[in-house]
Amino acid sequence: MRASLLRPAAAMALTLALAAVGLGPAASPAVAATVPAGAGSYSDARPAGTSGPTTNTGAPVTPKLTAAARNKPVPTNDWWSSLAYQRYGDNPYSTPMYGHPLTYQATAGGLEVGYPTTPAIVGDGRQYEYAHRADLTVGLSGLQSPDTKADDWSDWTVTPYWSDGTRTLRTTIGHGMPFVYAKGSGGDARITTAGTPTVFADNGNVLGITVAGHHYALFAPTGSDWSVSGTAITAGLGGKDYFSLAVLPSTDALATYRKYAFSFVTGSTVSWASTGSTVRATYTLTTEAKEGTERGTIQALYRHQWLHTTDALTSWTYVSPRGTMKVRESASFTTNQQSAGVLPALPASAGVDKARLTGYLNEVANASDPFSGAADTYWTGKALGRLAQLVPVADQIGQTAVRDKLLGLMKGRLQEWFTAGGASEFSYDKDWKTLTGYPASYGSDTELNDHHFHYSYYVYAAAVIAQYDQAWAADSAWGTMVKTLVRDTANPSRTDSAFPFLRGFDVYAGHSWASGHQGFAAGNNQESSSESVNLSAGLVLWGAATGDTALRDLGSYLLTTESEAITQYWFDADQQVFPGAFGHDTVGMVWGSGGAYSTWWTANPEEIHGINVLPVTGGSLHLARAKAAVKRNIAEMERENGGPAVEWRDILWEFESLADPAAAEAKWDAGNGGYTPEQGESKAHTYHWIATLDSLGAPDAAVSGDIPTSAVFTKNGVRTYAAHNYGSTARTVTFSDGKTLAVPARSTATGTGAGGGPDPEEPGPSTGNTFRLKSGGTLTTATDGAAGADTVASADGINRDGTPYRPTVYEARNVTGTLSSGAATSFRLRVDAGTVVGLAPQVRVSYDLTGNGSFDRVETFRYFATDPVAGWEEYTQAVGTKAVTGSPGNLAGGTVRLEIWNALGSAASRVQTGTEAAVLTIPYA
C-alpha cells in the first residue's frame, strides 16, 4: 500500500529498442502525443490538468545532473536520490543519505560523513534510528558551491559533484563502502571535524584520527603531509587531484586499509543467475589504481549477504541499522540462496468445499462493480489483483465460465489503461525518464513514489491472463505495454536510454525503496515490502508464461533477495537486528536510518502488521521461511490490538496460516460470516487459501524445486510437492530433497513425489528414543546398517560459534512421543579432525513438535575443541549448552533434526555414522 507518504510516480519509455533489453520490439516515437506500443499506446505529454515531479511548493523540478550525466536515466527511488531530486527548494544539496556503515549529507562546503553507532528510540518507542550526525566534512579549502549534482552512478555507488567556479570536487560513495574517494581541483584537501580530533597515527600523507569515538584514516597523495589545526585538517595535493578517507573498524586496521587507499572505486555491478533451486548473485566493484598497482578494496556486507556467502570474511565488523556488517577484503563476493518459489495459485486439495467456493466466486464475478469504483493507478491495481487471484482458483474447480468472465473483466480494464487518450492512461516524462499512470495517487506523479507497488498489480494480472491467453500477451497485442511497465519499475538493462536500471530496487540493500525523491532526514523508506515482492512474483509468472526466461530469472533474483531482507529487516526473524530497547518484533516501515512500528496513514496494529503481507498471492509463500517470526508477529499484533484482528482479519488469517494453518482455520471458522474483506481480498480467495493450507500443511521452505514456479507443503511429516509448467511439453520437476514430480504441459501438478531420499510418507520410528546417524542425512532407530563417515565442511577461517555454517544435517520425521519429565537431550558422536588442530565441531538439536516446518525448541551445544590425536574423538552433550530457545512439548508427527558443523578453522573433518557411537537420544517416551 502506501509506502512513502508521498509516492513518486515513474514514467514509461519513448520506445528505445525493446529488443535490445530483452523486453520486446521497439516502437517509433510519435510526433503527436501518442506513442504506439503493440496494440496499446501511451502519451509523451501529461494529460491536461495533471502534474509531474515538483518541489514541496508545487514548482516543477528537473533532475540535478552534471552535463556528463544529463543523458543517463536517473535512478529515482534510491538511497541517494535527493542528490538529483531537489524536493525542497531551499536545499540544493541533499538530505541525509544512508550508505552504511557511513552516512552522508551534501553541503556547500563538501560532503558530511558520519558513522552512527548508537541507536535512539523515538516516537513513543515506535521507531529506532541511527540518525546521520557528521563526524567530519570532506571538501577543498575555500569551497562554497551553490549546489550539488549527481555526476555519475552505478548499481550501488554514486558520485556527487560540487563547483563554485574556482574549485571542483567529486566524491564516490556507496553501500558497504568504508572509503570515501575524492577528486578535487582548485584547492587543498580539507577535512573539517565536528570536534577536536585525537591523532593516533601520523605518517605524513597518512593520518589516523579519532572523532566522536570513531576512528578514521585520511590518505593524501604520496609526498603530501596532513596538517592539523583545531578542527581543520588540510593537505596539499602536490599537483595530484585525489585523496581518500576511511572509517576504521579499529585502529589496528590502519595498515590494511592503507593498502587500498588509492585503489579508487569507479563502479559497481551485480550479476545474477537462477540455476536449479539456487539463486546466485555476485557483487563486484571496479577500481583504478591512483598510485601503485593495487586494485582490491574493502567491502562491508549486510546481514542478508554474509548469511549466504562462503567467501572469506575478516574478523572486523561495523554497526548499522541492519545489524552487524562484516568486512571482506576483496573487490567482489558471491551469495547463494535457495530460491523462493511462486505459484499462480495454491494447488487443489481435498480440504476445499467446491460448492462453497463456487458461491464465493459468484459473489465477485456477479458484483455490480467488480472494480469497486477504482479510478487511480493504485486502487485500480488492487482491484485487478483481487480478480487475478480468483482466475486460477475458478479454473482449478472447473468453473470455466467464472474464470473467463474474470479474465474478460481484467482484459477490459488493462486495455483501457494501456491505451492513451482516455480517462486513464500512462504518460512518459522525458526529463525524469519514467512512465506515470494518470489518474495518479500517493505522489506517484509529483514525487515519483511507489511505481513498483502500483504497477506490480498490472504485471501480475497480465501474467495471469498470459497463462490462459498467450495471444493477448504477445508483443503485437498488449505485451509491449506490460513490458514498458516492467522497464519503468524493474528494467534489467543498464544501456536503455529511456529508463534506469532497476529503478527502485537497491541491489546491495537487498530491497526496494518507495520514495522517488528520498527527501527525508531519515533517508529513503519502504513500507509495503510485500507489494514490492508482488512485482517480483509478477515478473516470475509473466516471464514463465511468455517464455522470457531472462525476465523470469530476474524476478526470481529480486524475490529471493528481498525475501531475506524482509525476514531480517522487517521481521527481525533471527532477533539480531532491532535494538534491544526497541521492544517490537516487526516494523511497518524500514528507513535508511532504522525502522518504525507505524504506517503512513494509521497507528492501528492490524495495518502495521498487515501492510507487509498484502497482497496474499502465490508469491507470498516465501514468508513461511521464518515461521517462528510469523507467530511472534501475530502474537504482538494481538497484544497491541487488545485481541484478534477485526479490520484486516483476512490478511492476518492468511499470514498466520503460513506458520500455523490449524490456528488460522479455527479463526476463519469462527469469524468468516460477518466481516468485510480487505479491498484487495475476497472471501473466495481467503477461504481457498486457508482451507488449502489446513489440508496440505504450511509451505516447507527447507525444500525447493528446480523451476521458480514450484513449492512444497508439509503436514504431519508428509510433504506435498506442487509445480506449474508453463511450457508446451510435459516436464519433470526435481526438488532439492531428490523427489521428482511429473507435470503436464500448461498445467499444475501435485503429489508426494517420486524417488529421492527417505519418503516423507513412510512412518517414523516405531519404538525407541535413541537414533543412529545414518549417512545420507537420516536419523533412524534401526540398528542394522554399515558403519561409515560423513564430511563436516570447513568453517572457512571464520568463527562460526553458535551459528550453523554449511552443517551436515540428520533428520527424523513423523516422530510421536511424550516428553519425559526431567530428561534432557543427549548425544554421543565420534569426530576426527585428522592432524588439524581445533576445528571445533558443534551440534544443534531442533524439535518441530507438530511437523509444520517450524522448530519450536532449539538447543545449541558448545563446541568440542578437537586435537590432532590419532583416530576418533568423542563429543557428547557433557560440553553443555550454549543457547536454548523455545519450550519443550510432546511430539505429534514432529521432526527431530541434528546439525553438526565446524565452528573454527579452515579444514574439513569427519563424523562417524551407522554405529552405536553415533547416536542422539531425545527426552521422549
Coordinates of N, CA, C and O in Angstrom, one line a residue, residues 490-550:
A490 N 11.5 -2.2 -13.1 CA 12.5 -3.2 -12.9 C 13.3 -3.5 -14.1 O 13.4 -4.7 -14.5
N491 N 13.7 -2.5 -14.8 CA 14.5 -2.6 -16.0 C 15.8 -3.4 -15.8 O 16.6 -2.9 -15.1
P492 N 16.0 -4.5 -16.5 CA 17.2 -5.2 -16.3 C 18.4 -4.7 -17.1 O 19.5 -5.2 -17.0
S493 N 18.1 -3.7 -18.0 CA 19.2 -3.2 -18.8 C 19.8 -1.9 -18.2 O 19.2 -1.0 -17.8
R494 N 21.2 -1.9 -18.3 CA 21.9 -0.7 -17.9 C 22.2 0.2 -19.1 O 22.8 1.3 -19.0
T495 N 21.8 -0.2 -20.3 CA 22.1 0.6 -21.5 C 20.8 1.2 -22.2 O 20.9 1.9 -23.2
D496 N 19.7 0.9 -21.6 CA 18.4 1.5 -22.0 C 18.4 3.0 -21.7 O 18.5 3.4 -20.6
S497 N 18.4 3.8 -22.8 CA 18.4 5.3 -22.6 C 17.1 5.9 -22.1 O 17.0 7.1 -21.8
A498 N 16.0 5.0 -22.1 CA 14.7 5.6 -21.8 C 14.3 5.3 -20.3 O 13.4 6.0 -19.8
F499 N 14.9 4.3 -19.6 CA 14.6 4.0 -18.3 C 15.8 3.6 -17.5 O 16.7 3.0 -18.1
P500 N 15.9 3.9 -16.2 CA 17.1 3.5 -15.4 C 17.1 2.0 -15.1 O 16.0 1.3 -15.2
F501 N 18.2 1.5 -14.8 CA 18.4 0.1 -14.3 C 17.7 -0.1 -13.0 O 17.9 0.6 -12.0
L502 N 16.7 -1.1 -12.9 CA 16.1 -1.5 -11.7 C 15.7 -0.3 -10.8 O 16.0 -0.3 -9.6
R503 N 14.9 0.6 -11.4 CA 14.7 1.9 -10.7 C 14.7 1.9 -9.2 O 15.5 2.5 -8.5
G504 N 13.8 1.2 -8.6 CA 13.6 1.3 -7.1 C 14.2 0.2 -6.3 O 14.3 0.2 -5.1
F505 N 14.8 -0.9 -7.0 CA 15.3 -2.0 -6.3 C 16.8 -1.7 -6.0 O 17.6 -1.5 -6.9
D506 N 17.1 -1.7 -4.7 CA 18.5 -1.4 -4.3 C 19.2 -2.7 -4.2 O 19.0 -3.5 -3.2
V507 N 20.0 -3.1 -5.1 CA 20.6 -4.4 -5.2 C 21.5 -4.8 -4.0 O 21.6 -5.9 -3.6
Y508 N 22.2 -3.8 -3.4 CA 23.1 -4.0 -2.3 C 22.3 -4.1 -1.0 O 22.5 -4.9 -0.1
A509 N 21.3 -3.2 -0.8 CA 20.5 -3.2 0.4 C 19.6 -4.4 0.4 O 19.1 -4.8 1.5
G510 N 19.3 -5.0 -0.8 CA 18.5 -6.2 -0.9 C 17.0 -6.0 -0.9 O 16.3 -6.9 -0.9
H511 N 16.6 -4.7 -1.1 CA 15.1 -4.5 -1.1 C 14.9 -3.2 -1.9 O 15.8 -2.5 -2.3
S512 N 13.6 -2.8 -2.1 CA 13.3 -1.6 -2.9 C 13.1 -0.5 -1.9 O 13.0 -0.6 -0.7
W513 N 13.1 0.7 -2.5 CA 12.7 2.0 -1.8 C 11.5 2.6 -2.5 O 11.3 2.4 -3.7
A514 N 10.7 3.3 -1.7 CA 9.4 3.8 -2.2 C 9.4 5.2 -2.6 O 8.7 5.6 -3.5
S515 N 10.2 6.1 -1.9 CA 10.1 7.5 -2.2 C 11.0 7.8 -3.4 O 12.1 7.4 -3.5
G516 N 10.4 8.6 -4.3 CA 11.1 8.9 -5.5 C 12.2 9.9 -5.3 O 13.3 9.9 -5.9
H517 N 12.0 10.8 -4.3 CA 12.9 11.9 -4.1 C 13.9 11.7 -2.9 O 14.9 12.3 -2.8
Q518 N 13.6 10.7 -2.0 CA 14.4 10.4 -0.8 C 14.6 11.7 0.0 O 15.7 11.8 0.6
G519 N 13.7 12.5 0.1 CA 13.9 13.8 0.7 C 13.5 13.8 2.2 O 12.7 14.7 2.6
F520 N 14.0 12.9 3.0 CA 13.7 12.8 4.4 C 15.0 12.8 5.2 O 16.0 12.3 4.8
A521 N 14.9 13.3 6.4 CA 16.1 13.3 7.3 C 16.5 11.8 7.6 O 17.7 11.5 7.9
A522 N 15.5 10.9 7.6 CA 15.8 9.5 7.9 C 16.2 8.7 6.7 O 16.3 7.5 6.7
G523 N 16.4 9.4 5.5 CA 16.7 8.7 4.3 C 15.5 8.3 3.5 O 14.5 9.0 3.5
N524 N 15.7 7.2 2.7 CA 14.5 6.7 2.0 C 13.8 5.7 2.9 O 14.2 5.4 4.0
N525 N 12.6 5.2 2.4 CA 11.8 4.3 3.2 C 11.1 3.3 2.3 O 10.9 3.6 1.1
Q526 N 10.7 2.3 2.9 CA 9.7 1.4 2.2 C 8.8 0.8 3.3 O 9.3 0.3 4.3
E527 N 7.5 0.9 3.1 CA 6.5 0.4 4.0 C 6.1 -1.0 3.5 O 6.4 -2.0 4.2
S528 N 5.5 -1.1 2.4 CA 4.8 -2.4 2.0 C 5.8 -3.2 1.2 O 5.8 -3.3 0.0
S529 N 6.7 -3.9 1.9 CA 7.7 -4.7 1.2 C 7.0 -5.8 0.4 O 7.5 -6.3 -0.6
S530 N 5.8 -6.2 0.8 CA 5.1 -7.3 0.2 C 4.5 -6.8 -1.2 O 4.4 -7.7 -2.1
E531 N 4.2 -5.6 -1.4 CA 3.8 -5.1 -2.7 C 5.0 -5.0 -3.6 O 4.9 -5.1 -4.8
S532 N 6.2 -4.8 -3.1 CA 7.4 -4.9 -3.9 C 7.6 -6.3 -4.3 O 7.9 -6.6 -5.5
V533 N 7.5 -7.3 -3.4 CA 7.6 -8.7 -3.8 C 6.5 -9.0 -4.8 O 6.7 -9.9 -5.7
N534 N 5.4 -8.4 -4.8 CA 4.3 -8.7 -5.7 C 4.8 -8.4 -7.2 O 4.4 -9.1 -8.1
L535 N 5.6 -7.4 -7.3 CA 6.2 -7.1 -8.6 C 7.1 -8.2 -9.0 O 7.1 -8.8 -10.2
S536 N 8.0 -8.7 -8.1 CA 9.0 -9.7 -8.4 C 8.2 -11.0 -8.8 O 8.6 -11.7 -9.7
A537 N 7.2 -11.3 -8.0 CA 6.4 -12.5 -8.3 C 5.7 -12.4 -9.7 O 5.7 -13.4 -10.4
G538 N 5.2 -11.2 -10.0 CA 4.6 -11.0 -11.3 C 5.6 -11.2 -12.4 O 5.3 -11.7 -13.5
L539 N 6.9 -10.8 -12.2 CA 7.9 -11.0 -13.2 C 8.2 -12.5 -13.4 O 8.4 -12.9 -14.6
V540 N 8.2 -13.2 -12.3 CA 8.4 -14.7 -12.4 C 7.3 -15.3 -13.3 O 7.5 -16.1 -14.2
L541 N 6.0 -15.0 -13.0 CA 4.9 -15.5 -13.7 C 4.8 -15.0 -15.1 O 4.5 -15.8 -16.0
W542 N 5.0 -13.7 -15.3 CA 5.0 -13.2 -16.7 C 6.1 -13.8 -17.5 O 5.8 -14.2 -18.7
G543 N 7.3 -13.8 -17.0 CA 8.4 -14.4 -17.8 C 8.2 -15.9 -18.1 O 8.4 -16.3 -19.2
A544 N 7.6 -16.6 -17.1 CA 7.4 -18.1 -17.3 C 6.3 -18.2 -18.4 O 6.3 -19.1 -19.2
A545 N 5.2 -17.4 -18.3 CA 4.0 -17.6 -19.1 C 4.4 -17.2 -20.6 O 3.7 -17.7 -21.5
T546 N 5.3 -16.2 -20.8 CA 5.6 -15.8 -22.1 C 6.9 -16.3 -22.7 O 7.3 -16.0 -23.8
G547 N 7.5 -17.2 -21.9 CA 8.8 -17.8 -22.4 C 10.0 -17.0 -22.3 O 11.0 -17.3 -22.9
D548 N 9.9 -15.9 -21.5 CA 11.0 -15.0 -21.3 C 11.8 -15.4 -20.1 O 11.5 -14.9 -19.0
T549 N 12.7 -16.4 -20.2 CA 13.4 -16.9 -19.0 C 14.3 -15.9 -18.4 O 14.5 -16.0 -17.1
A550 N 14.8 -14.9 -19.1 CA 15.7 -13.9 -18.5 C 14.9 -13.1 -17.5 O 15.3 -12.8 -16.4

